[in-house]
């Protein structure tokens, strides 16, 4: 992890990718106080399939249409 001031970040902006590759993480400071953390992106995550998400969710005892209907009737 490397600590850099805002002034250093502005001066090294063109090399920020290289700094992140070597350091892994950069903490940005203003007047000596940390204000931000810059991290390199990891490998993109695979998006889950809709049917896989739906299968992993527990089934409701009552369908959502019955819950909505009961709520409307109560008004």
Coordinates of N, CA and C in Angstrom, one line a residue:
X1 N 0.8 -1.2 0.0 CA 0.0 0.0 0.0 C 0.9 1.2 0.0
X2 N 0.5 2.2 -0.8 CA 1.3 3.4 -0.9 C 0.4 4.6 -0.6
X3 N 0.9 5.6 0.1 CA 0.2 6.8 0.4 C 0.7 7.9 -0.4
X4 N -0.2 8.6 -1.1 CA 0.1 9.8 -2.0 C -0.8 10.9 -1.6
X5 N -0.2 12.1 -1.7 CA -1.1 13.3 -1.5 C -1.8 13.6 -2.9
X6 N -2.8 14.5 -2.8 CA -3.5 14.9 -4.0 C -2.6 15.5 -5.0
X7 N -1.6 16.2 -4.6 CA -0.6 16.8 -5.5 C 0.2 15.8 -6.2
X8 N 0.6 14.7 -5.5 CA 1.3 13.6 -6.1 C 0.5 12.8 -7.1
X9 N -0.8 12.6 -6.7 CA -1.7 11.9 -7.6 C -1.9 12.7 -8.9
X10 N -2.1 14.0 -8.8 CA -2.2 14.8 -10.1 C -0.9 14.7 -10.9
X11 N 0.2 14.8 -10.3 CA 1.5 14.7 -11.0 C 1.7 13.3 -11.7
X12 N 1.3 12.3 -11.0 CA 1.5 10.9 -11.4 C 0.3 10.3 -12.1
X13 N -0.7 11.1 -12.5 CA -1.9 10.5 -13.0 C -1.7 9.6 -14.2
X14 N -0.8 10.0 -15.1 CA -0.5 9.2 -16.2 C 0.1 7.8 -15.9
X15 N 0.8 7.7 -14.8 CA 1.4 6.5 -14.3 C 0.6 5.8 -13.3
X16 N -0.6 6.2 -13.0 CA -1.3 5.6 -11.9 C -1.6 4.1 -12.1
X17 N -1.8 3.7 -13.3 CA -2.0 2.3 -13.6 C -0.8 1.5 -13.2
X18 N 0.4 2.0 -13.5 CA 1.6 1.3 -13.1 C 1.8 1.3 -11.6
X19 N 1.5 2.4 -11.0 CA 1.6 2.4 -9.5 C 0.7 1.4 -8.9
X20 N -0.5 1.3 -9.4 CA -1.5 0.3 -8.8 C -1.0 -1.1 -9.1
X21 N -0.4 -1.4 -10.2 CA 0.1 -2.7 -10.5 C 1.2 -3.1 -9.5
X22 N 2.1 -2.1 -9.2 CA 3.2 -2.5 -8.3 C 2.8 -2.4 -6.8
X23 N 2.0 -1.4 -6.4 CA 1.7 -1.2 -5.0 C 0.4 -2.0 -4.6
X24 N -0.5 -2.1 -5.6 CA -1.8 -2.8 -5.2 C -2.9 -1.9 -4.7
X25 N -2.5 -0.9 -4.0 CA -3.5 0.0 -3.4 C -2.8 1.3 -3.1
X26 N -3.6 2.4 -3.3 CA -3.0 3.8 -3.0 C -4.0 4.5 -2.1
X27 N -3.5 5.0 -1.1 CA -4.3 5.9 -0.2 C -4.0 7.3 -0.5
X28 N -5.1 8.1 -0.8 CA -4.9 9.5 -1.2 C -5.1 10.3 0.1
X29 N -4.2 11.3 0.3 CA -4.3 12.1 1.5 C -4.5 13.6 1.1
X30 N -5.1 14.3 2.0 CA -5.2 15.8 1.9 C -4.8 16.4 3.3
X31 N -3.7 17.1 3.3 CA -3.1 17.7 4.5 C -2.8 16.6 5.5
X32 N -2.3 15.5 5.0 CA -1.9 14.4 5.8 C -3.0 13.4 6.3
X33 N -4.2 13.8 6.0 CA -5.4 12.9 6.4 C -5.9 12.1 5.2
X34 N -6.1 10.8 5.4 CA -6.6 10.0 4.3 C -8.0 10.4 3.9
X35 N -8.2 10.5 2.6 CA -9.6 10.9 2.1 C -10.1 9.9 1.1
X36 N -9.2 9.1 0.5 CA -9.7 8.1 -0.5 C -8.8 6.9 -0.6
X37 N -9.3 5.8 -1.1 CA -8.5 4.7 -1.4 C -8.7 4.2 -2.8
X38 N -7.7 4.0 -3.6 CA -7.8 3.6 -5.0 C -7.3 2.2 -5.1
X39 N -8.1 1.3 -5.6 CA -7.8 -0.1 -5.7 C -7.8 -0.5 -7.2
X40 N -7.0 -1.5 -7.5 CA -7.0 -2.0 -8.9 C -8.3 -2.9 -9.0
X41 N -8.8 -2.9 -10.2 CA -10.0 -3.8 -10.5 C -9.5 -5.2 -10.6
X42 N -10.3 -6.1 -10.0 CA -10.0 -7.5 -10.1 C -10.6 -8.0 -11.4
X43 N -10.5 -9.3 -11.6 CA -11.1 -10.0 -12.8 C -12.6 -9.8 -12.7
X44 N -13.2 -9.5 -13.9 CA -14.6 -9.3 -13.9 C -15.4 -10.5 -13.4
X45 N -16.4 -10.3 -12.6 CA -17.1 -11.5 -12.1 C -18.2 -11.9 -13.2
X46 N -18.4 -13.2 -13.2 CA -19.4 -13.7 -14.1 C -20.8 -13.4 -13.6
X47 N -21.6 -12.9 -14.4 CA -23.0 -12.5 -14.0 C -23.8 -13.8 -13.8
X48 N -24.6 -13.9 -12.7 CA -25.4 -15.1 -12.5 C -26.6 -15.1 -13.5
X49 N -27.0 -16.3 -13.8 CA -28.2 -16.5 -14.6 C -29.4 -16.2 -13.8
X50 N -30.4 -15.7 -14.5 CA -31.7 -15.4 -13.8 C -32.3 -16.7 -13.2
X51 N -32.3 -17.8 -14.0 CA -33.0 -19.0 -13.4 C -32.2 -19.5 -12.2
X52 N -30.9 -19.4 -12.2 CA -30.1 -19.8 -11.0 C -30.5 -19.0 -9.8
X53 N -30.6 -17.7 -10.0 CA -31.0 -16.8 -8.9 C -32.4 -17.1 -8.4
X54 N -33.3 -17.3 -9.3 CA -34.7 -17.7 -8.9 C -34.7 -19.0 -8.2
X55 N -34.0 -20.0 -8.6 CA -34.0 -21.3 -7.9 C -33.4 -21.2 -6.5
X56 N -32.5 -20.2 -6.3 CA -31.8 -20.1 -5.0 C -32.7 -19.4 -4.0
X57 N -33.7 -18.7 -4.4 CA -34.6 -18.0 -3.5 C -35.7 -18.9 -2.9
X58 N -35.9 -18.7 -1.6 CA -37.0 -19.6 -1.0 C -38.3 -19.2 -1.5
X59 N -39.2 -20.2 -1.6 CA -40.6 -19.9 -2.1 C -41.4 -19.3 -1.0
X60 N -42.3 -18.4 -1.4 CA -43.2 -17.7 -0.4 C -44.4 -18.6 -0.2
X61 N -44.9 -18.6 1.1 CA -46.1 -19.4 1.4 C -47.3 -18.9 0.6
X62 N -47.4 -17.5 0.5 CA -48.5 -16.9 -0.3 C -47.9 -16.2 -1.5
X63 N -48.5 -16.3 -2.6 CA -48.0 -15.6 -3.8 C -48.0 -14.1 -3.6
X64 N -47.2 -13.4 -4.3 CA -47.1 -11.9 -4.2 C -48.5 -11.3 -4.7
X65 N -49.2 -11.9 -5.6 CA -50.4 -11.3 -6.0 C -51.5 -11.3 -4.9
X66 N -51.4 -12.4 -4.0 CA -52.3 -12.4 -2.9 C -52.0 -11.4 -1.9
X67 N -50.7 -11.1 -1.7 CA -50.3 -10.1 -0.7 C -50.7 -8.7 -1.2
X68 N -50.5 -8.5 -2.5 CA -50.8 -7.1 -3.0 C -52.3 -7.0 -3.0
X69 N -53.1 -8.0 -3.3 CA -54.6 -7.9 -3.3 C -55.1 -7.6 -1.9
X70 N -54.5 -8.3 -0.9 CA -54.9 -8.1 0.5 C -54.6 -6.7 0.9
X71 N -53.4 -6.2 0.5 CA -53.1 -4.8 0.9 C -54.0 -3.8 0.2
X72 N -54.4 -4.0 -1.0 CA -55.3 -3.1 -1.7 C -56.7 -3.1 -1.1
X73 N -57.1 -4.3 -0.7 CA -58.5 -4.5 -0.1 C -58.5 -3.8 1.3
X74 N -57.4 -3.8 2.0 CA -57.4 -3.2 3.3 C -57.5 -1.7 3.3
X75 N -57.3 -1.1 2.2 CA -57.3 0.4 2.1 C -58.7 0.9 2.0

